[in-house]
Coordinates of C-alpha atoms in Angstrom, one line a residue:
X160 CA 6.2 -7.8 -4.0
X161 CA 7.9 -7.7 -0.5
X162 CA 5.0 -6.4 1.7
X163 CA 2.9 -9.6 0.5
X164 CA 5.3 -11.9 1.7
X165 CA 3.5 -11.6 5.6
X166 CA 0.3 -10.7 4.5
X167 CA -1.6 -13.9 4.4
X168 CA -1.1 -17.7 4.7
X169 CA -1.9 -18.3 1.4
X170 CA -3.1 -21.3 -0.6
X171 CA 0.3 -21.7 -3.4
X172 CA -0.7 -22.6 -7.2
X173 CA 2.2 -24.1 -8.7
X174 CA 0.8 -24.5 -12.8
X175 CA -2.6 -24.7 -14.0
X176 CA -3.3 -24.4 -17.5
X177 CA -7.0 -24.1 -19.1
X178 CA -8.3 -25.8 -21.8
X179 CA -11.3 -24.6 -24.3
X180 CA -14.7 -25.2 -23.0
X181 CA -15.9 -25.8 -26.2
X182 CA -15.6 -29.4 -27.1
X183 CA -13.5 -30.2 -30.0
X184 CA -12.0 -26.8 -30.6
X185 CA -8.5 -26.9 -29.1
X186 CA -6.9 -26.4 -32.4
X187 CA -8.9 -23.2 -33.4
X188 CA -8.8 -21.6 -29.9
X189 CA -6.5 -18.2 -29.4
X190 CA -4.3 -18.9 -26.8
X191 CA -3.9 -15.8 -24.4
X192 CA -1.5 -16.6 -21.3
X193 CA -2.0 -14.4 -18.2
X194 CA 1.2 -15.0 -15.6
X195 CA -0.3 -15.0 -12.0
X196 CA 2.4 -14.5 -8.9
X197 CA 2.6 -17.7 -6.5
X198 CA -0.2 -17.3 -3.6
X199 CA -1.6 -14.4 -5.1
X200 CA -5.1 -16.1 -5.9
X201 CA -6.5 -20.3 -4.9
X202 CA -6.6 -22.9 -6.9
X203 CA -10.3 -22.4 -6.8
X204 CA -11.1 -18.8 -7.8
X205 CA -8.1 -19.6 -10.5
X206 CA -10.4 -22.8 -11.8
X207 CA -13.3 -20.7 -11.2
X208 CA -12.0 -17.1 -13.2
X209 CA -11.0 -19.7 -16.5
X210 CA -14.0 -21.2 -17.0
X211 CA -16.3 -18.5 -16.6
X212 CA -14.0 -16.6 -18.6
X213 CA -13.8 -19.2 -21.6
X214 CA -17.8 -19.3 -21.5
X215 CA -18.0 -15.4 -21.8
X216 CA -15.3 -15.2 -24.8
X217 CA -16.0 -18.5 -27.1
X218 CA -12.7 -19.4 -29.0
X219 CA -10.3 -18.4 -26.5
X220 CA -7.9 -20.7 -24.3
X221 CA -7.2 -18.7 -21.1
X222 CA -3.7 -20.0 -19.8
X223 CA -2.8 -19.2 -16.0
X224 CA 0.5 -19.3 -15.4
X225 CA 2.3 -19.3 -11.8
X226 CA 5.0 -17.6 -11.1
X227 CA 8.1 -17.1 -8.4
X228 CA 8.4 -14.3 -7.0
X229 CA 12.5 -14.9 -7.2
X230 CA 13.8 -13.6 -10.3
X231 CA 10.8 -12.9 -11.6
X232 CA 12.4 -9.1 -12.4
X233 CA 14.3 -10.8 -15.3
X234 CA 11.7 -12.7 -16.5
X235 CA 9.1 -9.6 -16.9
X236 CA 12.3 -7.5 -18.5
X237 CA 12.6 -10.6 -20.9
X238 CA 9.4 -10.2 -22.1
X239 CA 8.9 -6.7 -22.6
X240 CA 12.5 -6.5 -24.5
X241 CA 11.2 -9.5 -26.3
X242 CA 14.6 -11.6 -25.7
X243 CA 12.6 -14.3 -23.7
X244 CA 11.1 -17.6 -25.6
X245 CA 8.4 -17.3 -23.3
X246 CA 5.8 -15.5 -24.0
X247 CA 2.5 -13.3 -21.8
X248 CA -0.1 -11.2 -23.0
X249 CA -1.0 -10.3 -19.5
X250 CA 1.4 -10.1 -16.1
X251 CA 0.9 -9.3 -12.4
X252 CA 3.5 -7.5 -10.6
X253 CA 4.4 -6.0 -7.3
X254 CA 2.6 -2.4 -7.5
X255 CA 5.9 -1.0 -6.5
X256 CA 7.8 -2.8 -9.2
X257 CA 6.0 -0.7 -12.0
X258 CA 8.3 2.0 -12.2
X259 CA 11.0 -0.5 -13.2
X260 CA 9.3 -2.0 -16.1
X261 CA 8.4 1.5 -17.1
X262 CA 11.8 2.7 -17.2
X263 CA 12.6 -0.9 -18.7
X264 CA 10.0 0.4 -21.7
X265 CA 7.9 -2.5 -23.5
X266 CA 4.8 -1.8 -21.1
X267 CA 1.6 -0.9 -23.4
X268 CA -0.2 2.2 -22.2
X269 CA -3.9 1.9 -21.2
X270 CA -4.6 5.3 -20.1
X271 CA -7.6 5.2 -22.3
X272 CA -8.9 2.2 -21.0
X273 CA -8.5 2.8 -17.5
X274 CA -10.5 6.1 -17.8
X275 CA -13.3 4.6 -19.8
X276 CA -13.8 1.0 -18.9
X277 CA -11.8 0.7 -15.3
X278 CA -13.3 3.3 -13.4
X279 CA -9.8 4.8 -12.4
X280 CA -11.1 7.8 -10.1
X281 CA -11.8 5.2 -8.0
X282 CA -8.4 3.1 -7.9
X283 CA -6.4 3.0 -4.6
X284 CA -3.7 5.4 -4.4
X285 CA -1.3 3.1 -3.5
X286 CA -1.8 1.2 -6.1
X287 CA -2.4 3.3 -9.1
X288 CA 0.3 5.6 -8.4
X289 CA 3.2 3.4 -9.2
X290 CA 1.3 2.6 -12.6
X291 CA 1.3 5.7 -14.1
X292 CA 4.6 8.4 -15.1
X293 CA 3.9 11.5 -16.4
X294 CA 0.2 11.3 -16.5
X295 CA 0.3 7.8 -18.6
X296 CA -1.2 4.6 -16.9
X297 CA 0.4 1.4 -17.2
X298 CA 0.0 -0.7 -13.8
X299 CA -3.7 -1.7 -13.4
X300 CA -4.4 -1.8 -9.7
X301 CA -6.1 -5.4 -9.0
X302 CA -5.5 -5.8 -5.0
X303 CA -4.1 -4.5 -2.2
X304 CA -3.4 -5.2 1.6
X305 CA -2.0 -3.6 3.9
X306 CA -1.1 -2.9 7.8
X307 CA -3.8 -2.9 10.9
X308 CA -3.4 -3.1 14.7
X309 CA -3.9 -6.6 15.6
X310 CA -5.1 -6.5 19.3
X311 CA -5.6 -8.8 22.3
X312 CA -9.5 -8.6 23.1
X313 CA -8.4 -9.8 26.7
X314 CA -5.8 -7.4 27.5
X315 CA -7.6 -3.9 26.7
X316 CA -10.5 -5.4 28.5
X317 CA -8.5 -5.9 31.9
X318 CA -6.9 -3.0 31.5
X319 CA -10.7 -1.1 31.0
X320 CA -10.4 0.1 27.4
X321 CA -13.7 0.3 25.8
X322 CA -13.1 2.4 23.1
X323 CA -10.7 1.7 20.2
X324 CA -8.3 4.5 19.8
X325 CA -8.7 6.8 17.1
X326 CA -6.1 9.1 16.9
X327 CA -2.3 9.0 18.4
X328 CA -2.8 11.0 21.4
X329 CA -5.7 8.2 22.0
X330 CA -3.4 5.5 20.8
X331 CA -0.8 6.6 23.3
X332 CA -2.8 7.0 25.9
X333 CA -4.2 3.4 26.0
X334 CA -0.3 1.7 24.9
X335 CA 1.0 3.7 28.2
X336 CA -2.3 1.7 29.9
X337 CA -1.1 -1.9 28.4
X338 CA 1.9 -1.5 29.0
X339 CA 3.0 -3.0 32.3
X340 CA 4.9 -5.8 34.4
X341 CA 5.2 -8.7 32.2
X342 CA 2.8 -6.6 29.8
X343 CA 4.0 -5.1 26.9
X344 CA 1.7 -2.4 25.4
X345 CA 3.0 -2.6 21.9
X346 CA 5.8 -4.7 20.3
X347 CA 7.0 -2.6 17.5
X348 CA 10.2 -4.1 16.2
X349 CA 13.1 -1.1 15.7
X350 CA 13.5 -1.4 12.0
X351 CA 9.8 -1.5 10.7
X352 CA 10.3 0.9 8.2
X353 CA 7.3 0.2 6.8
X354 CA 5.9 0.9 9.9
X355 CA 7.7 4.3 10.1
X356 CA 7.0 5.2 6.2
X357 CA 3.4 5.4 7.3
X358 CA 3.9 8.2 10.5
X359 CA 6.7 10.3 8.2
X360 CA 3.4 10.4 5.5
X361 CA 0.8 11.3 8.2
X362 CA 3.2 14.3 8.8
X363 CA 3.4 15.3 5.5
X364 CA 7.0 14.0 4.6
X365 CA 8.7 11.7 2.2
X366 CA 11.2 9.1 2.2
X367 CA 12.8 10.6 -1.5
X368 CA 11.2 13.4 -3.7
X369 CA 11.8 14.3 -7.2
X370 CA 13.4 17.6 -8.6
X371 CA 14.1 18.2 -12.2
X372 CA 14.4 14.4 -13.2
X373 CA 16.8 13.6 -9.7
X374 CA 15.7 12.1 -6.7
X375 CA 17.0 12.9 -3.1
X376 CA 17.0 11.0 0.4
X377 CA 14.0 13.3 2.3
X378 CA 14.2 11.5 5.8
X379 CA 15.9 14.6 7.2
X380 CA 13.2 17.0 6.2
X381 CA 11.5 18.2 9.5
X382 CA 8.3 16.2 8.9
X383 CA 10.0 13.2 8.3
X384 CA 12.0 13.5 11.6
X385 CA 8.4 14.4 13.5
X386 CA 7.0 11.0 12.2
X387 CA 10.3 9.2 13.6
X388 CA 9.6 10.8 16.8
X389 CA 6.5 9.7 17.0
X390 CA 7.9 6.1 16.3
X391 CA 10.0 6.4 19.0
X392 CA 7.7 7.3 21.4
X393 CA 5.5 4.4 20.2
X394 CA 8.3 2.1 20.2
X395 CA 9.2 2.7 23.6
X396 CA 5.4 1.2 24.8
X397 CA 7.2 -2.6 24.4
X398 CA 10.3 -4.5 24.3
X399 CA 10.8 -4.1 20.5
X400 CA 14.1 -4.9 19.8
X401 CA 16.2 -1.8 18.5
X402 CA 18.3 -3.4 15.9
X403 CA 16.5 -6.0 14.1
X404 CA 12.6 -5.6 12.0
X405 CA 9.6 -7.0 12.2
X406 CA 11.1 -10.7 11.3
X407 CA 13.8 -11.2 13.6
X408 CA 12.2 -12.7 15.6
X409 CA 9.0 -12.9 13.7
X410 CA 6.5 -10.8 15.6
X411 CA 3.6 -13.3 15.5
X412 CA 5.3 -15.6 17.4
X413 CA 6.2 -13.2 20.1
X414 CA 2.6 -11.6 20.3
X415 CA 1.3 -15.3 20.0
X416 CA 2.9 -16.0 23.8
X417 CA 0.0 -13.8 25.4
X418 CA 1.7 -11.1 27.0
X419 CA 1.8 -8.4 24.0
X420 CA -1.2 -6.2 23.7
X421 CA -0.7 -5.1 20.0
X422 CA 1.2 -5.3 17.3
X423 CA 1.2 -3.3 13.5
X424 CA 0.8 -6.2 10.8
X425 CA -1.1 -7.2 7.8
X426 CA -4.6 -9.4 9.2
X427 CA -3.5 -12.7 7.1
X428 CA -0.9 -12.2 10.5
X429 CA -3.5 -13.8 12.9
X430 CA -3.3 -17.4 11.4
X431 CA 0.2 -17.7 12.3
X432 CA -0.7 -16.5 15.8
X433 CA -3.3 -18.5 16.5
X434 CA -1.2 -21.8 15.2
X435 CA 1.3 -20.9 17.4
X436 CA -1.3 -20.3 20.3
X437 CA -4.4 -21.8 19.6
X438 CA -5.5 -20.3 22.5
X439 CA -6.2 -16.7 21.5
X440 CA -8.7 -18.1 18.6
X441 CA -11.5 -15.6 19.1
X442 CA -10.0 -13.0 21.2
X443 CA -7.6 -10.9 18.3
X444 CA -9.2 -8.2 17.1
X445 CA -8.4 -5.2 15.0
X446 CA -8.4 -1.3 13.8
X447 CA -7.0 0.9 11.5
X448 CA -3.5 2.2 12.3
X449 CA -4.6 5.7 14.5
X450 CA -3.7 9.2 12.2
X451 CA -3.1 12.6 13.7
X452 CA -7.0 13.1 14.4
X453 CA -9.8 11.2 14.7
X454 CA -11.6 12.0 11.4
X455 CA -8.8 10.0 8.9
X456 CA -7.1 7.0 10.1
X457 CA -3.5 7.1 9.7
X458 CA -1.4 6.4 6.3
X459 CA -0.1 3.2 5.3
X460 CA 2.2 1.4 2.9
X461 CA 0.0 -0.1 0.5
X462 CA 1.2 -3.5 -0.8
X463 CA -0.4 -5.3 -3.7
X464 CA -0.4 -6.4 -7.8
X465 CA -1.1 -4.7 -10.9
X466 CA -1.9 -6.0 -13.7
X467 CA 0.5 -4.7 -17.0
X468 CA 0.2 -5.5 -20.5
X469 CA 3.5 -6.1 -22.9
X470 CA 3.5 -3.9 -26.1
X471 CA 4.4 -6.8 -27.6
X472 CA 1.4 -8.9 -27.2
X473 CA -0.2 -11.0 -30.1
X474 CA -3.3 -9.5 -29.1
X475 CA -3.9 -6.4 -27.0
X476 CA -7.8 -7.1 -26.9
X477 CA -7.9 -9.9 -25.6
X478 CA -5.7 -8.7 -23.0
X479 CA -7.4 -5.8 -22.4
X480 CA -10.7 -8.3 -22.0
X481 CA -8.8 -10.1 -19.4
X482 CA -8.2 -7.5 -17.0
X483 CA -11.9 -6.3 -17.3
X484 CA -13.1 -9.4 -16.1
X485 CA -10.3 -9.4 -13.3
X486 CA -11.1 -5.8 -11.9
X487 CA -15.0 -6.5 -12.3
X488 CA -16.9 -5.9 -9.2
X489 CA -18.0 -9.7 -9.7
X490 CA -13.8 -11.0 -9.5
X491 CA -12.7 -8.3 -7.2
X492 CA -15.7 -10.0 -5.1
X493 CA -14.6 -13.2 -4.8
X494 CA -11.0 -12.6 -4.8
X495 CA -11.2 -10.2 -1.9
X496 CA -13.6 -12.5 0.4
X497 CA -11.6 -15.4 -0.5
X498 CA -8.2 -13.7 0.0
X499 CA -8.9 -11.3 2.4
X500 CA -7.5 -8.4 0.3
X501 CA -8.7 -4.7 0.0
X502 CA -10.4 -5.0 -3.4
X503 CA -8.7 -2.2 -5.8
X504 CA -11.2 0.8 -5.4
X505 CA -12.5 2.7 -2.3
X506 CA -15.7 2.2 -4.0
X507 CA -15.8 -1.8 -3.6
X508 CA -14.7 -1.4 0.5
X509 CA -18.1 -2.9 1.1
X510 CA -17.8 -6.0 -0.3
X511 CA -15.3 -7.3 2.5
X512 CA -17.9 -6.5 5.4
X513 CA -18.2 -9.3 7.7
X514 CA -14.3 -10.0 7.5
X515 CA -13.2 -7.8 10.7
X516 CA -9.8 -7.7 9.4
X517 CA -10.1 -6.7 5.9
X518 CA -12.6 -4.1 6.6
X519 CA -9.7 -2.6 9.2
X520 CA -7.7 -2.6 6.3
X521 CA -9.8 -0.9 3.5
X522 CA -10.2 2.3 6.1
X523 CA -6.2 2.8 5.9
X524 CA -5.9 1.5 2.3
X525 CA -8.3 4.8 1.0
X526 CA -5.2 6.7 2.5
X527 CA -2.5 4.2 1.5
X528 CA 0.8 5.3 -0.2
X529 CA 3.4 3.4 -2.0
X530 CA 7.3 3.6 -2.3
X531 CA 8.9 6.4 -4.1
X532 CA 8.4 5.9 -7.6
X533 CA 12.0 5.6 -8.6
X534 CA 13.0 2.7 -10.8
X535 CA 16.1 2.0 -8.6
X536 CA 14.0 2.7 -5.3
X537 CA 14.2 -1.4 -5.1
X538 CA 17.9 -0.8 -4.8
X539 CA 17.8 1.3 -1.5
X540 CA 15.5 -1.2 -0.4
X541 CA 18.6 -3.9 -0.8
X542 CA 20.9 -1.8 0.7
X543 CA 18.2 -0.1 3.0
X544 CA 20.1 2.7 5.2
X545 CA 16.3 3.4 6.7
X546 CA 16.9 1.0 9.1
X547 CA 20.5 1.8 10.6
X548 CA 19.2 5.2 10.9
X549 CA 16.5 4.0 12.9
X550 CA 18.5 1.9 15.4
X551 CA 20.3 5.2 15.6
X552 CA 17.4 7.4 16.9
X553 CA 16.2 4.8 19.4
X554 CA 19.7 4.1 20.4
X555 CA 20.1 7.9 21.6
X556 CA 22.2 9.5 18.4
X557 CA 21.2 12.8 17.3
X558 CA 17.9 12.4 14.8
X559 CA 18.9 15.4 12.5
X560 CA 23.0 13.8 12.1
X561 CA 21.2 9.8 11.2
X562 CA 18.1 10.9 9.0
X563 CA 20.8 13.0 7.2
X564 CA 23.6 10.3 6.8
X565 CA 20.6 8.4 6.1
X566 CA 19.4 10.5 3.0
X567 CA 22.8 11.2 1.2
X568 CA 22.9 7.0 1.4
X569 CA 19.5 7.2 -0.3
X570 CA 20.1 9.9 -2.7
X571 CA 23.6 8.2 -4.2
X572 CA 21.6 5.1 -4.8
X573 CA 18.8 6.9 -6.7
X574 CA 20.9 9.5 -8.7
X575 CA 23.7 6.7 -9.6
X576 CA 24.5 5.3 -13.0
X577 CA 23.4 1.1 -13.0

């Protein structure tokens, strides 16, 4: 799960393994094993969830076990094709990994489930989405997190902003304010693609789209090109670099040296900023990226986990029992407030009031997307010609001649044979 990697400064489990709460019954407890991603959850809500989970269900030995996110591709495909000695009943994975176990096969359907027992009408998009082909749920949405404004409190108040912007014309209007001298009124990076996803969906394009079982690069679509115009506009607000992303150099550390008003980053950001400038502790705040109009903030990339069951479990209702505790209002509580995460349903926003930055977050989750759901879309992301095109745009080439060079590099990745 890429997007997670800057989310949050998390607290990293590295094995923890539950025992039966009820004395003297190791030898007749069910084992289930439920494989958790590295930094997705704390030692403590993990401790916490297993014991109050073995109390509920008497005879069953939860088993946590923490995974790597490297390689962890062939791990999951081991189990679902059975070829692997070890063994899970229930997995998290990157939402936008789904589709690749899907197409992998092995994944047990809970449709059913999800409709009666899961509320589903409520799930995020973004997360549910990339669970489901042709109708069928498989990925269980269990959290999500995604991209806000970060802002310096100091800067929009010298430069008399009140009022948060809430559309783009308002957003543009207060960056153009920021930015000056020494000031930059934005540092967007030229390559945040993710970024850029966001403002092509607000517009009503697509990176790729589907026809008759093919996908096709969509970045040359006119909608698509309106959202990079608007990125370019934006971009131009700062000192954003043209040819590098988000990470090169990492953009907490340059907002962290006190002259950037803004930047476009997950909350979890703001630790590493105010390490690196203990300074501004107090004076960050934060909003939902700005959409078209005032009434719906703008779309984002959604990151986050579901939760998927192999078809080859030993027992598919105890696995099933394990992901209704998880996605309980009670767990999705306590992992949200402890994590900062967007809990998984637009219903639940209100549990993370008080927390500033994940309540920025749960306004653009309700209209968060995901990648395409391609199984090979993780391959353009390795080769990734969405950011050469974009280095082309700001550079001066002609928009229409990139996004198009652009999308055929997309589309012969999708429609290729493996």
């Amino acid at each position: 799960m890429r997007f997670l990697a800057v989310c949050t400064a998390l607290v990293a489990a590295t094995s923890l393994t539950a025992c039966s709460m009820l004395p003297g019954s190791d030898e007749e407890a069910e084992k289930v094993t439920l494989w958790l991603m590295k930094g997705s959850a704390s030692d403590d809500f993990i401790q916490k969830f297993t014991e109050s989970y073995e109390r509920e269900h008497p005879g069953i030995d939860l088993e946590i076990e923490i995974q790597e996110w490297t390689g962890i591709g062939d791990k999951v495909n081991g189990v679902l094709k059975g070829t692997a000695t070890d063994r899970a009943d229930v997995i998290e994975v990157g939402n936008t990994q789904v589709a690749r176990y899907i197409e992998t096969g092995g994944l047990s359907e809970v449709t059913l489930e999800a409709v009666r027992e899961w509320g589903s009408k409520d799930w995020l998009k973004g997360l549910a989405d990339p669970g489901s082909v042709n109708g069928a749920q498989y990925g269980v949405p269990w959290y999500a997190a995604n991209r806000v404004v970060i802002y310096n409190k100091d800067l929009f108040g010298a430069a008399g902003i009140k009022d948060l912007p809430k559309n783009r014309q308002e957003w543009l209007t207060a960056t153009k304010k920021l930015d000056k001298g020494d000031q930059q009124g934005i540092y967007l990076a030229g390559q945040n693609w993710y970024v850029l996803a966001g403002f092509i969906w607000d517009e009503g394009g697509e990176l790729a789209v589907e026809g008759g079982g093919v996908w096709t690069g969509a970045l040359d679509s006119e909608q698509a090109l309106a959202g990079m115009d608007f990125y370019k506009q934006l971009h131009a607000l700062g000192e954003g670099p043209d040819n590098a992303d988000e990470e090169t150099p990492p953009q907490s550390e340059v907002f962290a040296r006190g002259q950037v008003a803004q930047i476009i980053a997950p909350p979890g950001q703001v630790a590493q900023i105010e390490a690196a400038n203990p300074a501004l502790k107090g004076k960050l705040g934060f909003f939902p990226v700005p959409g078209k109009t005032s009434d719906k903030p703008g779309a984002v990339f959604t990151g986050g986990s579901d939760l998927i069951i192999p078809e080859n479990t030993g027992n598919r209702s105890a696995a099933v029992d394990v992901i209704t505790a998880l996605v309980s209002e009670k767990w999705q509580t306590e992992l949200a407030r402890t994590m900062s995460y967007v809990p998984n349903k637009t219903s639940l926003a209100h549990i993370v009031q008080g927390n500033e930055g994940a309540t920025a977050m749960t306004f653009g989750a309700a209209h968060g997307r995901a990648t395409p759901k391609s199984p090979r879309w993780a391959e353009v992301e390795a080769k990734n010609p969405i950011k050469p095109y974009m280095t082309a745009v700001l550079t001066g080439q002609d928009p229409e001649q990139a996004a198009k060079t652009a999308s055929q590099a997309i589309s012969k990745v999708l429609s290729s044979d493996r």
